[in-house]
Amino acid sequence: MQQENNKNVAERNIPGMMSRGQRFAEVQHAENIKGTLKRVFSYFVKEKVMVFGMLAVVIFGTLCGIVAPGIQSNAIDIIAKSRTGSLGATLLLMSAVYLIYSGSQLLQGLISARLSQRIVSRMREEFFGKLMDLPVKYLDTNSHGDVMSRMTNDIENISTTVSQSLPSLFSGTLTIIGTVAIMLWYCWQLALLSFATVFLTVLATKILSKNVRKYSRRRQSLLGQLNGTVEEMIAGFHTVAAYNHQDITAKDFCSTSDSLTKAGIKTDIFSGVMGPVMNCISNIGFVIIAAFGGYFSVNGLISVGVISAFIVYAKQFSRPINEIAQVYGQLQTAIAGAERVFIILDEENENKSGEPMHDAKSAEIVFKNVDFSYISGQKVLQDFTITVPSGKKVALVGATGSGKTTVVNLLMRFYDIDSGDIYINNQNLRDISRDEIRKNIAIVLQDTVLFSDTVENNLKYGKDDTTPEEIEKAAEMSRCKEMIGALPHGYDTVLTGSGENISGGQRQLLAIARAFVADPKILILDEATSNVDTRTEKAIQDAMHSVMQNRTGIIIAHRLSTIRDADIIVVMDKGRIAETGNHDELISQKGKYYDLYMTQYAGIET
């Protein structure tokens, strides 16, 4: 089967398609935090050895960080002669604890980074695998940019949270608990006085973080719009220049850029202020400790070393509070992103069950009283009945929106019919597995999709086990052998940018050759010559004629020159069959086909 990973033409028929700008939608708070967290933790369970290892390192490092100031306090008291002991041994122990603490911080970073990449890798693989199993309808009715954003930005947010935020959350919580306990143990009066600054810290963090998140979200949204403007301008620069829209485009860009600059300045201001404000509050705490600690020391309640330890503990106590406040915002973003990812993972897979297609060289297609609508109540096909004899070519013509491409979508089972029946060799299409259907049908679309790979691999896409001889034959029959031979490296030439380094006609010929390699029973040509010049059209017509020999063919065309020799021409109008017959019969009837033909070739005004 030649399965085109292409923006399906059916999108033209589906109202309410999501706009391109929706890919830049802001990440909101998750609706089901508990359920989302439960699913995220399921990924951690699969890495439980690494998770327990990281927790052990975090706990050990936090304990070292809590114990170290106490040892430092002992050293100062020994120097002040208010405590007995070996100063050298105490200093050596303090150095060892601080060294172990630094090593544990390094190890914690390494483990968390590896853990995040393993979890994100598994999530990406599941997500991409899910995309391969989704129905075509899902990708037709959802913004491609939004789906890509979930694959990249949302999963990357999860990665950042796992590698940075979670270790900070664990170590910060343990540090706060341990620090509070040891401060209360040393001197509960001074500890309570020190905790007074916590309220200032929480209040300042809440106010500043709220503004940082607000303007940061706006900055990200505007950055997405700015990137989209640049992307569109570069992709469509010929159109911009042709319509002399440079000044207008630049004005729009500058307007968005100015808004982005303002949002960026406000984000940086509130982010930048947070550090000095926290330092100020910390300094207030140091003043409280110094003043009251000195008073308590003079009265013999505590030693000088304890005052030194309290200063360190006060710093340790305020730092994790600030970190946890910042981590909270990151966690909200990551949970919301995870929920968006899980929404797609929970989508129903395309049902590929069914029986094999009857093994027959012929392929008669019958549409019987078929009705279909993309949106309930808005029929695209109505009572559509037609027989395509085996080995014959049937052409579908009609105005845009008449339902021609929908016929192809239903035959490929990209969508299922509302009522009626479709048969291939008297076998109901509903009973045949989708894989079997697509293995026996090849399609050449108007917008040719080639992949950034060699010419040979692109031709083999329709049939992985094809031989070099079969590829050579397909290239010759599709009239592209000489063209391939003229490429820099022949069949080994790498097509860059999905074939941007060759012409549109050459891409179309390669698509026809790929269809020939697939060796299908049924071949569909959907506007295969609409984007090429007359000379190239002739070459493509010759190639199509060769490829369609002894195959059942369905041709969709606006250029009537491509279907004059079709066995049956079906004229469609608003989802119904208006006329059928061959070219001569339809011309003699002087109906809709006659009007279309004369419009193209006799210059009659419409």
Coordinates of C-alpha atoms in Angstrom, one line a residue:
M1 CA 0.0 0.0 0.0
Q2 CA 1.1 3.5 -0.7
Q3 CA -0.1 5.4 2.3
E4 CA 0.3 9.1 1.9
N5 CA 1.1 11.0 5.1
N6 CA -0.4 14.1 3.6
K7 CA -2.7 16.9 4.7
N8 CA -5.8 15.3 3.6
V9 CA -7.9 17.1 1.0
A10 CA -10.9 16.3 3.0
E11 CA -10.1 19.3 5.2
R12 CA -11.7 21.4 2.5
N13 CA -15.0 19.8 3.3
I14 CA -14.9 20.0 7.1
P15 CA -16.2 23.2 8.6
G16 CA -14.8 24.4 12.0
M17 CA -11.2 23.5 11.3
M18 CA -8.8 24.9 13.9
S19 CA -6.9 27.9 12.9
R20 CA -3.2 27.9 12.5
G21 CA -2.7 30.4 15.3
Q22 CA -4.2 27.9 17.8
R23 CA -0.9 26.1 17.9
F24 CA 0.3 29.0 20.1
A25 CA -2.4 28.6 22.7
E26 CA -1.3 29.2 26.2
V27 CA -1.0 26.3 28.6
Q28 CA -3.8 26.4 31.2
H29 CA -4.2 24.7 34.5
A30 CA -5.0 21.0 34.3
E31 CA -8.7 20.1 34.9
N32 CA -8.0 16.7 36.4
I33 CA -4.8 17.2 38.5
K34 CA -5.2 14.0 40.6
G35 CA -5.8 11.7 37.6
T36 CA -3.0 13.3 35.6
L37 CA -0.5 13.0 38.4
K38 CA -1.4 9.4 38.9
R39 CA -0.7 8.7 35.2
V40 CA 2.6 10.6 35.3
F41 CA 3.7 8.6 38.4
S42 CA 3.1 5.4 36.4
Y43 CA 6.0 6.4 34.3
F44 CA 8.2 6.8 37.4
V45 CA 7.2 3.3 38.6
K46 CA 8.8 1.8 35.5
E47 CA 12.0 3.6 36.5
K48 CA 11.7 2.8 40.2
V49 CA 15.4 1.8 40.6
M50 CA 16.5 5.2 39.4
V51 CA 13.8 7.0 41.3
F52 CA 14.8 5.3 44.6
G53 CA 18.4 6.0 43.8
M54 CA 17.6 9.7 43.3
L55 CA 15.6 9.9 46.5
A56 CA 18.4 8.3 48.4
V57 CA 20.9 10.8 47.1
V58 CA 18.5 13.7 47.8
I59 CA 17.9 12.5 51.4
F60 CA 21.6 11.9 52.0
G61 CA 22.6 15.2 50.5
T62 CA 19.9 17.1 52.5
L63 CA 21.0 15.5 55.8
C64 CA 24.6 16.6 55.0
G65 CA 23.4 20.1 54.3
I66 CA 21.5 20.2 57.6
V67 CA 24.3 18.7 59.7
A68 CA 27.1 20.9 58.3
P69 CA 26.1 24.2 60.0
G70 CA 25.9 22.4 63.3
I71 CA 29.5 21.1 62.9
Q72 CA 30.4 24.7 61.9
S73 CA 28.8 25.9 65.1
N74 CA 30.9 23.5 67.2
A75 CA 34.1 24.7 65.5
I76 CA 33.3 28.3 66.3
D77 CA 32.4 27.4 69.9
I78 CA 35.8 25.6 70.2
I79 CA 37.6 28.7 68.9
A80 CA 35.6 30.8 71.4
K81 CA 36.6 28.3 74.1
S82 CA 32.9 27.8 75.1
R83 CA 33.2 24.2 74.0
T84 CA 35.9 21.6 74.3
G85 CA 37.1 19.4 71.5
S86 CA 39.7 19.0 68.7
L87 CA 39.4 22.0 66.3
G88 CA 41.4 20.2 63.6
A89 CA 39.1 17.1 63.7
T90 CA 36.0 19.3 63.7
L91 CA 37.2 21.3 60.7
L92 CA 38.2 18.1 58.9
L93 CA 34.7 16.6 59.5
M94 CA 33.0 19.9 58.4
S95 CA 35.0 19.9 55.2
A96 CA 34.2 16.3 54.5
V97 CA 30.5 16.8 55.1
Y98 CA 30.4 19.9 52.8
L99 CA 32.4 18.0 50.2
I100 CA 29.9 15.0 50.4
Y101 CA 27.0 17.5 50.2
S102 CA 28.5 19.1 46.9
G103 CA 29.0 15.6 45.5
S104 CA 25.5 14.5 46.3
Q105 CA 24.2 17.7 44.5
L106 CA 26.2 16.8 41.4
L107 CA 25.0 13.2 41.5
Q108 CA 21.4 14.3 42.1
G109 CA 21.6 16.5 38.9
L110 CA 23.0 13.6 36.8
I111 CA 20.4 11.1 38.0
S112 CA 17.5 13.5 37.6
A113 CA 18.6 14.4 34.1
R114 CA 18.9 10.8 33.1
L115 CA 15.6 10.0 34.7
S116 CA 13.8 12.8 32.9
Q117 CA 15.2 11.8 29.5
R118 CA 14.2 8.2 30.0
I119 CA 10.6 9.1 31.0
V120 CA 10.3 11.7 28.2
S121 CA 11.7 9.3 25.7
R122 CA 9.1 6.6 26.6
M123 CA 6.4 9.3 26.5
R124 CA 7.5 10.5 23.1
E125 CA 7.6 7.0 21.7
E126 CA 4.1 6.3 23.0
F127 CA 2.8 9.6 21.6
F128 CA 4.3 9.1 18.1
G129 CA 3.1 5.5 18.1
K130 CA -0.4 6.8 19.0
L131 CA -0.2 9.3 16.1
M132 CA 0.4 6.3 13.7
D133 CA -2.7 4.6 15.0
L134 CA -5.1 7.5 15.1
P135 CA -7.9 7.7 12.5
V136 CA -7.3 10.1 9.6
K137 CA -10.4 12.0 10.8
Y138 CA -8.6 13.0 14.0
L139 CA -5.8 14.7 12.2
D140 CA -8.2 16.2 9.7
T141 CA -10.3 17.9 12.4
N142 CA -7.5 19.0 14.8
S143 CA -4.8 21.6 14.3
H144 CA -1.6 20.0 13.1
G145 CA 0.4 22.7 14.9
D146 CA -1.4 22.0 18.2
V147 CA -0.6 18.2 17.9
M148 CA 3.0 19.1 17.2
S149 CA 3.1 21.5 20.2
R150 CA 1.9 18.6 22.4
M151 CA 4.7 16.4 21.0
T152 CA 7.4 19.0 21.6
N153 CA 6.6 21.9 24.0
D154 CA 4.3 20.0 26.4
I155 CA 6.6 16.9 26.7
E156 CA 9.6 19.2 27.0
N157 CA 7.9 21.0 29.9
I158 CA 7.5 17.6 31.6
S159 CA 11.2 16.9 31.0
T160 CA 12.2 20.2 32.6
T161 CA 10.0 19.6 35.6
V162 CA 11.4 16.1 36.2
S163 CA 15.0 17.1 35.8
Q164 CA 14.9 20.3 37.8
S165 CA 11.7 20.9 39.7
L166 CA 11.0 17.6 41.3
P167 CA 14.5 17.2 42.9
S168 CA 14.2 20.8 44.2
L169 CA 10.8 20.0 45.6
F170 CA 12.0 16.9 47.4
S171 CA 15.2 18.4 48.7
G172 CA 13.4 21.7 49.6
T173 CA 10.7 19.9 51.6
L174 CA 13.2 17.8 53.5
T175 CA 15.5 20.8 54.1
I176 CA 12.6 22.9 55.5
I177 CA 11.5 20.0 57.8
G178 CA 15.1 19.3 59.0
T179 CA 16.1 22.9 59.4
V180 CA 12.9 23.8 61.4
A181 CA 13.5 20.8 63.7
I182 CA 17.2 21.6 64.4
M183 CA 16.5 25.3 64.8
L184 CA 13.8 24.5 67.4
W185 CA 16.2 22.1 69.1
Y186 CA 19.0 24.7 69.4
C187 CA 16.8 27.6 70.6
W188 CA 13.1 27.6 70.1
Q189 CA 12.7 31.3 71.0
L190 CA 15.2 32.4 68.3
A191 CA 13.7 30.0 65.9
L192 CA 10.2 31.4 66.2
L193 CA 11.6 34.9 65.8
S194 CA 13.4 33.8 62.6
F195 CA 10.2 32.2 61.2
A196 CA 8.6 35.7 61.2
T197 CA 10.3 36.4 57.9
V198 CA 8.5 33.4 56.4
F199 CA 5.3 35.3 56.1
L200 CA 7.1 38.2 54.2
T201 CA 8.7 35.6 51.9
V202 CA 5.5 33.8 51.1
L203 CA 3.6 37.1 50.5
A204 CA 6.4 38.5 48.2
T205 CA 6.7 35.3 46.3
K206 CA 3.0 35.0 45.7
I207 CA 2.7 38.5 44.4
L208 CA 5.8 38.4 42.2
S209 CA 5.3 34.9 40.9
K210 CA 1.7 35.7 39.9
N211 CA 3.0 38.6 37.7
V212 CA 5.9 36.6 36.4
R213 CA 3.6 33.8 35.2
K214 CA 1.1 36.3 33.8
Y215 CA 3.6 38.1 31.6
S216 CA 5.6 35.0 30.9
R217 CA 2.5 33.3 29.4
R218 CA 1.8 36.5 27.3
R219 CA 5.5 36.6 26.2
Q220 CA 5.4 32.9 25.1
S221 CA 2.1 33.5 23.2
L222 CA 3.5 36.6 21.4
L223 CA 6.7 34.8 20.7
G224 CA 4.7 32.1 19.0
Q225 CA 2.8 34.6 16.9
L226 CA 6.1 36.3 16.0
N227 CA 7.6 33.1 14.9
G228 CA 4.5 32.3 12.9
T229 CA 4.7 35.6 11.1
V230 CA 8.4 35.1 10.3
E231 CA 7.7 31.5 9.1
E232 CA 4.8 32.7 6.8
M233 CA 6.8 35.6 5.5
I234 CA 9.8 33.4 4.6
A235 CA 7.6 30.6 3.1
G236 CA 5.5 33.1 1.1
F237 CA 8.1 35.8 0.4
H238 CA 7.4 35.6 -3.4
T239 CA 3.8 36.4 -2.7
V240 CA 4.7 39.2 -0.3
A241 CA 7.0 40.8 -2.8
A242 CA 4.6 40.2 -5.8
Y243 CA 1.8 42.1 -4.0
N244 CA 4.2 44.8 -2.7
H245 CA 3.2 43.9 0.9
Q246 CA 6.7 44.4 2.5
D247 CA 5.8 47.5 4.4
I248 CA 2.5 46.1 5.7
T249 CA 4.2 42.9 6.7
A250 CA 7.0 44.8 8.4
K251 CA 4.4 46.9 10.2
D252 CA 2.5 43.9 11.5
F253 CA 5.8 42.3 12.6
C254 CA 6.9 45.5 14.4
S255 CA 3.5 45.7 16.2
T256 CA 3.8 42.1 17.5
S257 CA 7.5 42.7 18.3
D258 CA 6.7 45.8 20.3
S259 CA 4.1 43.9 22.3
L260 CA 6.5 41.1 22.9
T261 CA 9.2 43.6 24.0
K262 CA 6.8 45.1 26.6
A263 CA 5.8 41.7 27.9
G264 CA 9.4 40.6 28.0
I265 CA 10.4 43.8 29.9
K266 CA 7.7 43.3 32.5
T267 CA 8.6 39.6 32.8
D268 CA 12.3 40.4 33.4
I269 CA 11.4 43.2 35.8
F270 CA 9.3 41.0 38.1
S271 CA 11.8 38.1 37.7
G272 CA 14.7 40.4 38.4
V273 CA 13.0 42.1 41.4
M274 CA 12.4 38.7 43.0
G275 CA 16.1 38.1 43.9
P276 CA 16.7 41.5 45.6
V277 CA 13.4 41.3 47.4
M278 CA 14.2 37.8 48.8
N279 CA 17.7 39.0 49.7
C280 CA 16.2 42.0 51.5
I281 CA 13.9 39.7 53.5
S282 CA 16.8 37.3 54.2
N283 CA 18.8 40.3 55.5
I284 CA 16.0 41.3 57.7
G285 CA 16.1 37.7 59.1
F286 CA 19.8 38.0 59.6
V287 CA 19.3 41.3 61.5
I288 CA 16.7 39.6 63.7
I289 CA 19.0 36.6 64.4
A290 CA 22.0 38.9 65.1
A291 CA 20.1 41.2 67.4
F292 CA 18.1 38.7 69.4
G293 CA 20.9 36.1 69.1
G294 CA 23.4 38.5 70.7
Y295 CA 20.9 39.3 73.4
F296 CA 20.4 35.6 74.1
S297 CA 24.1 34.9 74.0
V298 CA 24.9 37.7 76.5
N299 CA 22.3 36.2 78.8
G300 CA 23.9 32.7 78.4
L301 CA 20.9 31.1 76.6
I302 CA 23.0 30.2 73.5
S303 CA 26.6 30.3 72.3
V304 CA 28.2 32.3 69.6
G305 CA 28.5 29.2 67.4
V306 CA 24.7 28.7 67.6
I307 CA 24.2 32.3 66.3
S308 CA 26.5 31.4 63.3
A309 CA 24.5 28.2 62.7
F310 CA 21.2 30.1 62.9
I311 CA 22.4 32.5 60.2
V312 CA 23.2 29.5 57.9
Y313 CA 20.0 27.7 58.8
A314 CA 17.9 30.9 58.1
K315 CA 19.4 31.0 54.7
Q316 CA 18.8 27.3 54.1
F317 CA 15.2 27.8 55.4
S318 CA 14.3 30.7 53.0
R319 CA 15.9 29.3 49.9
P320 CA 13.7 26.2 49.5
I321 CA 10.6 28.3 50.2
N322 CA 11.5 30.5 47.2
E323 CA 12.3 27.4 45.1
I324 CA 9.1 25.6 46.0
A325 CA 7.1 28.8 45.1
Q326 CA 8.7 28.8 41.7
V327 CA 8.5 25.0 41.3
Y328 CA 4.7 25.3 41.9
G329 CA 4.2 27.3 38.7
Q330 CA 6.4 24.9 36.7
L331 CA 4.5 21.9 38.1
Q332 CA 1.2 23.5 37.1
T333 CA 2.5 24.0 33.5
A334 CA 3.9 20.5 33.4
I335 CA 0.7 18.9 34.7
A336 CA -1.4 20.8 32.2
G337 CA 1.0 19.7 29.4
A338 CA 0.9 16.1 30.6
E339 CA -2.9 16.3 30.5
R340 CA -2.8 17.6 26.9
V341 CA -0.5 14.7 26.0
F342 CA -2.8 12.1 27.7
I343 CA -5.8 13.5 25.9
I344 CA -4.3 12.3 22.6
L345 CA -3.0 9.0 24.1
D346 CA -6.6 8.3 25.2
E347 CA -8.0 8.9 21.8
E348 CA -9.6 5.8 20.2
N349 CA -7.3 4.0 17.8
E350 CA -8.3 3.4 14.2
N351 CA -10.1 0.1 14.1
K352 CA -8.0 -2.1 11.7
S353 CA -9.8 -5.4 12.4
G354 CA -11.4 -7.2 9.6
E355 CA -11.0 -10.0 7.1
P356 CA -8.5 -10.2 4.2
M357 CA -9.5 -9.0 0.8
H358 CA -10.4 -11.8 -1.5
D359 CA -7.4 -12.9 -3.5
A360 CA -8.4 -12.0 -7.0
K361 CA -6.6 -10.1 -9.8
S362 CA -9.8 -8.2 -10.6
A363 CA -11.1 -5.4 -8.5
E364 CA -14.7 -4.4 -9.2
I365 CA -15.9 -1.5 -7.0
V366 CA -19.5 -0.8 -6.3
F367 CA -21.0 2.2 -4.4
K368 CA -24.6 1.4 -3.5
N369 CA -27.0 4.1 -2.1
V370 CA -24.1 5.7 -0.1
D371 CA -24.8 8.7 2.2
F372 CA -22.1 10.5 4.1
S373 CA -21.6 13.6 6.1
Y374 CA -18.5 15.0 7.9
I375 CA -20.8 16.9 10.2
S376 CA -24.2 15.5 11.2
G377 CA -27.0 16.9 9.1
Q378 CA -24.8 18.3 6.4
K379 CA -24.6 15.6 3.7
V380 CA -21.6 15.5 1.4
L381 CA -22.8 12.4 -0.6
Q382 CA -26.4 11.6 -1.1
D383 CA -27.7 8.3 -2.6
F384 CA -24.4 7.8 -4.4
T385 CA -24.5 4.7 -6.6
I386 CA -22.0 3.7 -9.1
T387 CA -20.2 0.6 -10.4
V388 CA -16.5 0.7 -11.4
P389 CA -15.9 -2.4 -13.6
S390 CA -12.6 -4.3 -13.0
G391 CA -9.7 -3.0 -15.1
K392 CA -11.7 0.1 -16.2
K393 CA -11.0 3.8 -15.6
V394 CA -13.6 5.9 -14.1
A395 CA -13.2 9.7 -13.9
L396 CA -15.0 11.9 -11.4
V397 CA -15.5 15.5 -12.4
G398 CA -17.5 18.4 -11.0
A399 CA -17.2 21.7 -9.1
T400 CA -15.1 22.1 -6.0
G401 CA -17.1 20.7 -3.0
S402 CA -19.2 18.3 -5.1
G403 CA -17.8 15.3 -3.2
K404 CA -15.2 13.9 -5.5
T405 CA -12.4 13.6 -2.9
T406 CA -14.9 12.3 -0.4
V407 CA -15.5 9.2 -2.6
V408 CA -11.8 8.5 -2.3
N409 CA -11.8 9.0 1.4
L410 CA -14.6 6.5 1.8
L411 CA -13.0 3.9 -0.5
M412 CA -9.7 4.2 1.5
R413 CA -11.8 3.9 4.7
F414 CA -10.3 7.2 6.0
Y415 CA -13.9 7.7 7.0
D416 CA -16.8 5.3 7.3
I417 CA -20.1 5.8 5.5
D418 CA -23.3 6.8 7.2
S419 CA -25.5 4.5 5.3
G420 CA -25.4 2.3 2.2
D421 CA -22.7 -0.1 1.1
I422 CA -19.4 -0.2 -0.7
Y423 CA -18.2 -3.5 -2.2
I424 CA -14.9 -4.7 -3.7
N425 CA -15.4 -7.9 -5.6
N426 CA -18.8 -8.4 -3.8
Q427 CA -17.0 -8.1 -0.5
N428 CA -18.4 -5.4 1.8
L429 CA -15.8 -2.8 2.6
R430 CA -16.9 -2.8 6.3
D431 CA -15.8 -6.4 6.6
I432 CA -12.3 -5.9 5.1
S433 CA -9.5 -4.7 7.4
R434 CA -8.2 -1.2 6.7
D435 CA -4.6 -2.6 6.3
E436 CA -5.9 -4.9 3.6
I437 CA -7.7 -2.2 1.8
R438 CA -4.7 0.2 1.7
K439 CA -2.4 -2.6 0.7
N440 CA -4.4 -3.1 -2.4
I441 CA -5.0 0.6 -3.3
A442 CA -2.4 3.2 -4.2
I443 CA -3.1 6.9 -4.4
V444 CA -1.3 9.8 -6.2
L445 CA -2.4 13.1 -4.7
Q446 CA -2.4 16.6 -6.1
D447 CA 0.0 17.8 -3.4
T448 CA 2.8 15.2 -3.8
V449 CA 4.4 14.0 -0.6
L450 CA 8.0 12.9 -0.8
F451 CA 10.2 12.3 2.2
S452 CA 13.7 13.7 3.0
D453 CA 15.4 10.5 1.9
T454 CA 16.9 9.0 -1.2
V455 CA 15.0 8.6 -4.5
E456 CA 15.2 4.8 -4.1
N457 CA 13.8 4.8 -0.6
N458 CA 11.0 7.1 -1.7
L459 CA 10.0 4.7 -4.5
K460 CA 10.2 1.7 -2.1
Y461 CA 7.8 3.4 0.3
G462 CA 4.9 1.7 -1.3
K463 CA 6.5 -1.8 -1.0
D464 CA 9.4 -2.4 1.4
D465 CA 10.5 -5.7 -0.1
T466 CA 10.7 -4.5 -3.7
T467 CA 13.8 -5.4 -5.7
P468 CA 16.1 -3.1 -7.7
E469 CA 14.7 -4.6 -10.9
E470 CA 11.2 -3.7 -9.9
I471 CA 12.2 -0.2 -9.1
E472 CA 14.0 0.1 -12.5
K473 CA 10.8 -1.2 -14.3
A474 CA 8.6 1.2 -12.3
A475 CA 10.8 4.2 -13.2
E476 CA 10.8 3.2 -16.9
M477 CA 7.0 2.6 -17.1
S478 CA 6.3 5.9 -15.3
R479 CA 8.6 7.9 -17.7
C480 CA 11.0 9.1 -15.0
K481 CA 14.0 6.8 -15.6
E482 CA 15.9 9.5 -17.6
M483 CA 15.0 12.1 -15.1
I484 CA 16.4 10.0 -12.2
G485 CA 19.5 9.3 -14.3
A486 CA 20.1 13.1 -14.7
L487 CA 20.1 13.7 -10.9
P488 CA 23.5 14.1 -9.3
H489 CA 23.6 10.7 -7.7
G490 CA 20.8 8.9 -9.5
Y491 CA 18.7 6.7 -7.2
D492 CA 20.9 7.7 -4.3
T493 CA 20.1 11.4 -4.6
V494 CA 18.7 12.7 -1.4
L495 CA 15.5 14.7 -1.7
T496 CA 15.8 17.7 0.6
G497 CA 12.9 19.5 2.1
S498 CA 10.5 16.8 1.0
G499 CA 11.6 17.1 -2.7
E500 CA 12.1 20.9 -2.9
N501 CA 15.3 20.3 -4.9
I502 CA 13.4 18.9 -7.9
S503 CA 10.5 20.4 -9.9
G504 CA 6.8 19.8 -9.2
G505 CA 6.5 17.7 -12.4
Q506 CA 9.4 15.5 -11.3
R507 CA 7.9 15.0 -7.9
Q508 CA 4.6 14.0 -9.5
L509 CA 6.4 11.5 -11.8
L510 CA 8.2 10.0 -8.8
A511 CA 4.8 9.7 -7.0
I512 CA 3.4 7.8 -10.0
A513 CA 6.5 5.5 -10.0
R514 CA 6.0 4.9 -6.3
A515 CA 2.4 3.8 -7.0
F516 CA 3.6 1.5 -9.7
V517 CA 6.1 -0.1 -7.3
A518 CA 3.2 -0.7 -4.9
D519 CA 1.6 -2.8 -7.6
P520 CA -2.0 -2.2 -6.4
K521 CA -5.2 -3.6 -7.7
I522 CA -6.8 -0.2 -7.6
L523 CA -5.1 3.1 -8.4
I524 CA -6.5 6.5 -7.5
L525 CA -5.2 9.7 -9.2
D526 CA -6.5 12.8 -7.4
E527 CA -5.7 15.9 -9.5
A528 CA -2.4 14.4 -10.4
T529 CA -1.7 16.9 -13.2
S530 CA -3.2 20.1 -11.8
N531 CA 0.0 21.8 -10.8
V532 CA 2.2 21.2 -13.9
D533 CA 2.6 22.7 -17.3
T534 CA 1.2 21.2 -20.5
R535 CA 4.4 19.5 -21.6
T536 CA 4.9 17.9 -18.2
E537 CA 1.2 17.0 -18.2
K538 CA 1.6 15.0 -21.4
A539 CA 4.5 13.1 -19.8
I540 CA 2.5 12.4 -16.7
Q541 CA -0.5 11.3 -18.8
D542 CA 1.7 8.8 -20.6
A543 CA 3.0 7.6 -17.3
M544 CA -0.5 7.3 -15.9
H545 CA -1.7 5.4 -18.9
S546 CA 1.2 2.8 -18.5
V547 CA 0.6 2.5 -14.7
M548 CA -3.1 2.0 -15.0
Q549 CA -3.0 -0.8 -17.6
N550 CA -5.0 -3.8 -16.3
R551 CA -5.9 -1.9 -13.1
T552 CA -9.1 -0.5 -11.8
G553 CA -8.6 3.3 -11.8
I554 CA -10.4 6.2 -10.3
I555 CA -9.3 9.6 -11.6
I556 CA -10.3 13.0 -10.1
A557 CA -9.6 15.8 -12.4
H558 CA -10.5 19.4 -13.3
R559 CA -8.5 19.3 -16.5
L560 CA -10.8 17.4 -18.8
S561 CA -7.9 16.6 -21.1
T562 CA -6.7 14.0 -18.6
I563 CA -9.9 12.0 -18.6
R564 CA -11.1 12.1 -22.3
D565 CA -10.1 8.4 -22.7
A566 CA -11.8 7.3 -19.4
D567 CA -14.2 4.4 -19.8
I568 CA -16.8 6.1 -17.6
I569 CA -17.0 9.8 -16.7
V570 CA -19.1 10.6 -13.6
V571 CA -20.3 14.2 -13.3
M572 CA -21.0 15.1 -9.7
D573 CA -23.1 18.0 -8.4
K574 CA -23.6 18.7 -4.7
G575 CA -22.9 15.1 -3.6
R576 CA -25.1 13.5 -6.3
I577 CA -24.4 12.0 -9.7
A578 CA -25.6 14.4 -12.4
E579 CA -24.5 12.5 -15.5
T580 CA -22.5 9.4 -16.4
G581 CA -21.1 8.1 -19.7
N582 CA -18.0 8.4 -21.9
H583 CA -16.7 11.6 -23.3
D584 CA -18.6 11.4 -26.6
E585 CA -21.8 10.4 -25.0
L586 CA -21.7 13.3 -22.5
I587 CA -20.7 15.8 -25.2
S588 CA -23.7 14.8 -27.2
Q589 CA -26.1 15.2 -24.3
K590 CA -25.0 18.8 -23.9
G591 CA -25.5 18.8 -20.1
K592 CA -23.2 19.7 -17.3
Y593 CA -20.1 17.9 -18.7
Y594 CA -20.7 19.7 -22.0
D595 CA -20.7 23.0 -20.2
L596 CA -17.5 22.2 -18.4
Y597 CA -15.8 21.0 -21.5
M598 CA -16.8 24.1 -23.6
T599 CA -15.7 26.4 -20.8
Q600 CA -12.2 24.9 -20.9
Y601 CA -11.8 24.5 -24.6
A602 CA -14.2 26.9 -26.4
G603 CA -13.9 30.0 -24.2
I604 CA -17.5 30.1 -23.2
E605 CA -18.1 32.5 -20.3
T606 CA -19.5 31.0 -17.0

